[in-house]
Tab-separated table of C-alpha atoms in Angstrom:
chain	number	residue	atom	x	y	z
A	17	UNK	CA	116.344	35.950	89.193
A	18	UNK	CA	117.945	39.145	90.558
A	19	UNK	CA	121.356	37.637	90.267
A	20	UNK	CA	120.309	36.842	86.462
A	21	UNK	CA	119.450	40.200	85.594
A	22	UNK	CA	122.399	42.114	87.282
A	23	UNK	CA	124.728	39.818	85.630
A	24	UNK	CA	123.386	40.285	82.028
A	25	UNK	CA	123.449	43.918	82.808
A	26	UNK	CA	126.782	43.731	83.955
A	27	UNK	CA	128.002	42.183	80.911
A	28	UNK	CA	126.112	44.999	78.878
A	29	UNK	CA	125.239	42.170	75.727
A	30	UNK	CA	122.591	43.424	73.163
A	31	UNK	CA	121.146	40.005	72.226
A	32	UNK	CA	118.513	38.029	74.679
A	33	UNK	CA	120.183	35.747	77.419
A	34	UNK	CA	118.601	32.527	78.274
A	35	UNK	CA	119.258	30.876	82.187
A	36	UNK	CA	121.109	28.013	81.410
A	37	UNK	CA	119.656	24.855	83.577
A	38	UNK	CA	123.596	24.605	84.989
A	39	UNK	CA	122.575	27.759	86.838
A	40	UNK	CA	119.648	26.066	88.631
A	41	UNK	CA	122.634	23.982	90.853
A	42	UNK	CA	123.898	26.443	92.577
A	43	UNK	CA	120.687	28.640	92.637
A	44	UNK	CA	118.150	26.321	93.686
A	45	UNK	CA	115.309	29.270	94.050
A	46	UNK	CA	115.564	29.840	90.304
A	47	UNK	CA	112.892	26.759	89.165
A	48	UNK	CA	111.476	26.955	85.626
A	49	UNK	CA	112.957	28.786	82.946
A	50	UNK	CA	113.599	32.529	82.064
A	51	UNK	CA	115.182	34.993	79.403
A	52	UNK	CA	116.225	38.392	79.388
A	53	UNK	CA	115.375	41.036	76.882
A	54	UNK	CA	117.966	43.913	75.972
A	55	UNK	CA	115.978	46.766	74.845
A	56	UNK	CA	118.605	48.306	72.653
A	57	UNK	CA	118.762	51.766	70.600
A	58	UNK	CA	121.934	52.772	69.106
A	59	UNK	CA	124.546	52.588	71.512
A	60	UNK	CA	122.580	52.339	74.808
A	61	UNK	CA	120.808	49.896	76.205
A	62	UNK	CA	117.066	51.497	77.694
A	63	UNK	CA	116.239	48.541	79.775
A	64	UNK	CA	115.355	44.852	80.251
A	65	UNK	CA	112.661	42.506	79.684
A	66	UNK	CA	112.575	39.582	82.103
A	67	UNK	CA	110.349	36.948	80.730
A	68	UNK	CA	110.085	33.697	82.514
A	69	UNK	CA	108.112	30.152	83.326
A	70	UNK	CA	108.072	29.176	86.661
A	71	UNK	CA	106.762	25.557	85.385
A	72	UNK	CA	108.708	24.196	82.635
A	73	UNK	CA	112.340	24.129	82.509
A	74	UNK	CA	114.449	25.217	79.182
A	75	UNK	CA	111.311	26.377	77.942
A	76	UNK	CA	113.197	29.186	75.716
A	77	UNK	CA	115.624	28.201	73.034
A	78	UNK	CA	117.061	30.090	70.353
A	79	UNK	CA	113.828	30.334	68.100
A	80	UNK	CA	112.760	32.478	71.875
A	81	UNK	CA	115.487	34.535	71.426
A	82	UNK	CA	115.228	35.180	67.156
A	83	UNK	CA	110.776	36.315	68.225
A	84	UNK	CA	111.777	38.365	71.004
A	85	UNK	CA	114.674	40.386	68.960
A	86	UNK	CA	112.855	42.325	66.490
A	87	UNK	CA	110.170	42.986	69.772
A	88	UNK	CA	112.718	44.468	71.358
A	89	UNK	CA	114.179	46.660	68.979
A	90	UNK	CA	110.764	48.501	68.559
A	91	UNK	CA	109.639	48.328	72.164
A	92	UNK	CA	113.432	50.707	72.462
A	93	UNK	CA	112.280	52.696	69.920
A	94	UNK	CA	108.943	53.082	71.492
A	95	UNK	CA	110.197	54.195	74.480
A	96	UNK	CA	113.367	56.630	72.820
A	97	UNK	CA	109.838	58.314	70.965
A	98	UNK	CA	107.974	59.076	74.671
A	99	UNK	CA	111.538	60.297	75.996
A	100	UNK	CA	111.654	62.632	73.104
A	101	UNK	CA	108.185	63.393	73.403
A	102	UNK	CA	108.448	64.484	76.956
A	103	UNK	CA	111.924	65.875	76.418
A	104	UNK	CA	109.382	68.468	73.796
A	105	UNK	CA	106.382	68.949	75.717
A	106	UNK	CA	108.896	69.668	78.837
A	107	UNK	CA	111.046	72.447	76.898
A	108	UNK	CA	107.589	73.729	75.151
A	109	UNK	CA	106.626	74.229	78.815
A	110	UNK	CA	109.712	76.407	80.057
A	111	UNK	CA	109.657	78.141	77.216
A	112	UNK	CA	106.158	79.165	78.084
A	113	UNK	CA	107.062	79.852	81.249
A	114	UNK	CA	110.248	81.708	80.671
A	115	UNK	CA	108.014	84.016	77.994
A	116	UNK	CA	105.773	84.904	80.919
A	117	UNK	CA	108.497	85.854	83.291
A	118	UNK	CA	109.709	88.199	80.550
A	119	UNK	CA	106.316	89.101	80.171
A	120	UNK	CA	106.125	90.281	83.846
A	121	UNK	CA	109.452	91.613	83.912
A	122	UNK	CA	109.381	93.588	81.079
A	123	UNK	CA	105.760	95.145	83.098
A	124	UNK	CA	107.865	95.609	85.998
A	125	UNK	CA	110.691	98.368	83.880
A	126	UNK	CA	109.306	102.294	83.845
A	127	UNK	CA	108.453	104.553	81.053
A	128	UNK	CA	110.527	107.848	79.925
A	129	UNK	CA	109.082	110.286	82.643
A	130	UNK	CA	109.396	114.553	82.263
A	131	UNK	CA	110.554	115.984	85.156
A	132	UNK	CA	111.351	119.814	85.567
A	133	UNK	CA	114.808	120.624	85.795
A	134	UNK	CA	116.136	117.167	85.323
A	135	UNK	CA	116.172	114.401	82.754
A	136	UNK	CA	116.351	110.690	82.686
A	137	UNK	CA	118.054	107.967	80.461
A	138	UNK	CA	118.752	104.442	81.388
A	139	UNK	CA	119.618	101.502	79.153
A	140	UNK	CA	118.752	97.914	80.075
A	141	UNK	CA	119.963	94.537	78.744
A	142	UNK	CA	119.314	91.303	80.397
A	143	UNK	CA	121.666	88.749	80.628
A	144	UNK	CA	119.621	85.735	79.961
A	145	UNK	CA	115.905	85.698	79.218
A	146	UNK	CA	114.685	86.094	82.473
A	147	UNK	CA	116.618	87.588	85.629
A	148	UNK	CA	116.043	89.422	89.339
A	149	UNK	CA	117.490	92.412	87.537
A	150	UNK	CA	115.085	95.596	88.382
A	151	UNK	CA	115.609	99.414	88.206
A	152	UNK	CA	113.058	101.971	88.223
A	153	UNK	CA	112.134	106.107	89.560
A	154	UNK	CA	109.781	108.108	90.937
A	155	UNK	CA	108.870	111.073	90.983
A	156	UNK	CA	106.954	113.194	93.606
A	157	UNK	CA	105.902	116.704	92.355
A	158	UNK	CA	104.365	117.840	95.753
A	159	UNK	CA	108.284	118.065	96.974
A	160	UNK	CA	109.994	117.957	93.845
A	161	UNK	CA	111.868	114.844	94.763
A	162	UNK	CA	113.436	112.696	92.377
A	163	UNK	CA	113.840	108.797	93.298
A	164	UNK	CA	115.582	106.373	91.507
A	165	UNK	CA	116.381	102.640	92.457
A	166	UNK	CA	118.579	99.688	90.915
A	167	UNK	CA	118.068	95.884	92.482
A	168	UNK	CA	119.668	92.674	91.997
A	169	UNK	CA	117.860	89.452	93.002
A	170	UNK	CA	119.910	86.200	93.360
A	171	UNK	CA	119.577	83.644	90.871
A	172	UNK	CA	117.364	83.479	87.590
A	173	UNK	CA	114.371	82.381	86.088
A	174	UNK	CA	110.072	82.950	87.599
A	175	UNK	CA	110.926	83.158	90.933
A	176	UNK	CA	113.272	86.269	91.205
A	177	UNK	CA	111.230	88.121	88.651
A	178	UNK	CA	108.283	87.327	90.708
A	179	UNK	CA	109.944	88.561	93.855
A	180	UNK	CA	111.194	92.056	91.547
A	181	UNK	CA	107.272	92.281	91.268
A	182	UNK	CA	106.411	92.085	95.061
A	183	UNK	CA	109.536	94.534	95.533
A	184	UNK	CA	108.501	97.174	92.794
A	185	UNK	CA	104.702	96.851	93.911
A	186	UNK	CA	105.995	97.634	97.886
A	187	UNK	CA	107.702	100.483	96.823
A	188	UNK	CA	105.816	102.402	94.199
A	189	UNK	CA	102.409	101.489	96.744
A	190	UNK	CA	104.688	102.985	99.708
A	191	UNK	CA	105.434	106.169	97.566
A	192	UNK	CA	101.755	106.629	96.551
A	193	UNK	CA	100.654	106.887	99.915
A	194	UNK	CA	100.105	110.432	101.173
A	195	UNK	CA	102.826	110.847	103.656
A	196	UNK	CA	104.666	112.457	101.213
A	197	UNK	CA	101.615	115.523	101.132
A	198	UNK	CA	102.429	118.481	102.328
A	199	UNK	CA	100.281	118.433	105.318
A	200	UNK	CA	102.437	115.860	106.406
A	201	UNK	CA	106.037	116.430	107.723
A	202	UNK	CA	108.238	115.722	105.114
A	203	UNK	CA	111.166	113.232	106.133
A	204	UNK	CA	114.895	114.208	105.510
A	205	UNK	CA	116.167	112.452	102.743
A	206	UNK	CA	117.974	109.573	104.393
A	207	UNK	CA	114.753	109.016	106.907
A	208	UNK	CA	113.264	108.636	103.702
A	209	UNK	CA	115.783	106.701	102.097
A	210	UNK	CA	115.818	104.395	104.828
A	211	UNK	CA	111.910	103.992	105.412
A	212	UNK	CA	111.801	102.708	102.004
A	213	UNK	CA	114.731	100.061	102.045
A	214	UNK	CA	112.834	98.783	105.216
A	215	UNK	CA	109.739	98.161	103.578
A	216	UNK	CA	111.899	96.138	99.986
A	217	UNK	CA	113.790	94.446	103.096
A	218	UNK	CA	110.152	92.840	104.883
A	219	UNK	CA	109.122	92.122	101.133
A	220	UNK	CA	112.005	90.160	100.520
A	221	UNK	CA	112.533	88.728	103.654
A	222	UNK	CA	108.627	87.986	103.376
A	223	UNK	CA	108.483	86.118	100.118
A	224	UNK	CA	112.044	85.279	99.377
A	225	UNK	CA	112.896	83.388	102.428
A	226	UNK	CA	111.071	80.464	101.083
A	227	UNK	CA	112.585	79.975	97.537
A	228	UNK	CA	116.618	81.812	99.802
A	229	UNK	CA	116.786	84.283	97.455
A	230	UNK	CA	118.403	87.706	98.656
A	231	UNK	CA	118.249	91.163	96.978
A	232	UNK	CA	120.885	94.020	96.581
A	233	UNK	CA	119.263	97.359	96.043
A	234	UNK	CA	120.496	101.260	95.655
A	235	UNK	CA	118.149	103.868	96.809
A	236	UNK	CA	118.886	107.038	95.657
A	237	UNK	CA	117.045	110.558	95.996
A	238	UNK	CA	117.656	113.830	94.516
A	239	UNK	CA	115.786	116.950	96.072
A	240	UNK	CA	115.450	119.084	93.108
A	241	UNK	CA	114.616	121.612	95.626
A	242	UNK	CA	117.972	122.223	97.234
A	243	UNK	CA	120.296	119.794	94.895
A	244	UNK	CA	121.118	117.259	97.820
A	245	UNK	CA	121.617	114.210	96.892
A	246	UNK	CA	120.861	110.604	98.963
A	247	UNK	CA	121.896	107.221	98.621
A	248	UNK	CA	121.037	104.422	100.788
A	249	UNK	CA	122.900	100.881	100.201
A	250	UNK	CA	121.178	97.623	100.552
A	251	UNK	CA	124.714	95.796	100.074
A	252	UNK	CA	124.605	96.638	95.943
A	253	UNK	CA	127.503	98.282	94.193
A	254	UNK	CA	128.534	101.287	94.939
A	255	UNK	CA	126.339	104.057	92.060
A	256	UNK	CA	128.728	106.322	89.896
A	257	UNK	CA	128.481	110.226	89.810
A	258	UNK	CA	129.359	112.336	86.802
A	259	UNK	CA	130.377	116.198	87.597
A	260	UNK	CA	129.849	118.259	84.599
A	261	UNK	CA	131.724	120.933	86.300
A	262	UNK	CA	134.861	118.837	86.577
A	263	UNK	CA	134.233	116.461	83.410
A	264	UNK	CA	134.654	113.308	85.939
A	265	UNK	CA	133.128	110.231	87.089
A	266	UNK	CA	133.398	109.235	90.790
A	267	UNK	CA	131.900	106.668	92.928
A	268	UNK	CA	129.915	107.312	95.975
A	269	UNK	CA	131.013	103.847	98.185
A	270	UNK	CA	128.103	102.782	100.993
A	271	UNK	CA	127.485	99.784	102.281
A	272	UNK	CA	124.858	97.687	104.056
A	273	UNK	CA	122.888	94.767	104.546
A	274	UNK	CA	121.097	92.467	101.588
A	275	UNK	CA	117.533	92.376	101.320
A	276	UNK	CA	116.035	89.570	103.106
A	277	UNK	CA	119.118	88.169	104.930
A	278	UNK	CA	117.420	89.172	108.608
A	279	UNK	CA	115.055	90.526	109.211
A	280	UNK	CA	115.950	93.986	110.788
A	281	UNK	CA	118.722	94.878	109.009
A	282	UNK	CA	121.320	97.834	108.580
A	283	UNK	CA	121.665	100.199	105.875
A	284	UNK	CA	124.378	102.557	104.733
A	285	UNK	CA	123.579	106.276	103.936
A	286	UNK	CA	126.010	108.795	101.907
């Protein structure tokens, strides 16, 4: 009864269709008798009940179709009540999980830091609830080097803010470790610079290859020593430089390759 039930659905009718015998001629696999059930809420039509008795022909008649109505009306509501239901229990879920991204991200930002002969302010505002949006600095007191760095993950939502985590954790681990002592040679600023953009770049190219997301990234490092001042460019936009002496803002253009797009990539330096 295939045919049956396309052509009732076809027709898009809200009260129960019985097979008329007639259409037993021409259809001589349809034997007994059968009926289908709208399952109407509203203005839409949730499904169909197909009821039928493969032994006795016009077994259904109009009393059939007045039983089956009101069964049908609540079996629709039934089911509208489990679609809400789930529609709930599925937003109660990403709401949970959208909390603990902002959870994690919100971990992920740094604290107001004193540093000698410098100061710090940054202001941060998400665009929706949960993004690959990342910033953060560093700074190293053995060689009076101040580091700074601003990312950009593609797309939204648990994933990119979980990749910001593996990024931030690479990096801060990286600039923890004591190559930066002074028995060690200390790197120029773009060796530096460039070290650490390698090490975001496997991290990314690591764990973001699987969910193709990509990061942008500024590196940027002030020697507080000498004043010299280093930016490497991991294909983010361009940073903006404010001269005090000459009461004007200026870019600093560099370019270079996204985090994670291959897997030894190139990197600007200005």
């Amino acid at each position: 009864d295939k045919w049956f039930l396309e052509k009732c659905a076809q027709e898009g009718k809200r009260e129960p269709r019985i097979r008329p015998s007639a259409w037993r001629s021409p259809h001589p696999s349809c034997e007994g008798s059968a009926m289908i059930v709208p399952l109407p809420f509203k203005e839409k039509i949730y499904g169909y009940c197909y009821l039928a008795n493969s032994e006795v022909n016009d077994y259904f008649d109009a009393r059939s179709q007045r039983v089956v109505t009101p069964l049908a009306a609540q079996a629709a509501i039934s089911y509208q009540n489990f679609i809400l239901a789930i529609s709930k229990e599925e937003k109660a879920r990403m709401e949970a999980e959208l909390s603990a991204a902002r959870t994690v991200q919100d971990a992920l930002l740094p604290e107001a830091i004193d540093v000698p002969s410098a100061s710090i302010a940054f202001f941060y505002e998400a665009a929706s609830q949960t993004g690959g949006d990342w910033f953060h600095h560093h700074y190293d007191p053995v060689n009076e080097r101040l580091y700074a760095f601003v990312g950009d993950v593609t797309g939204h939502g648990l994933p990119s803010t979980l990749l910001t985590a593996v990024v931030s954790g690479a990096i801060q681990s990286h600039l923890k470790k004591d190559f930066l002592s002074p028995s060690k040679v200390l790197p120029n600023l773009q060796d530096s610079l460039r070290e650490l953009a390698s090490i975001a770049n496997y991290a990314v190219f690591s764990a973001g290859a699987r969910s193709n997301r990509f990061m942008t990234m500024s590196f940027v490092c002030i020697d507080l020593r000498t004043g010299e001042l280093g930016v490497v460019s991991a294909g983010h936009l361009a940073p903006y430089i404010y001269s005090q002496k000459e009461r004007r803002v200026s870019s600093l253009p560099c370019s270079g390759s996204l985090l994670g797009f291959s897997e030894d990539p190139e990197f600007g330096f200005a």
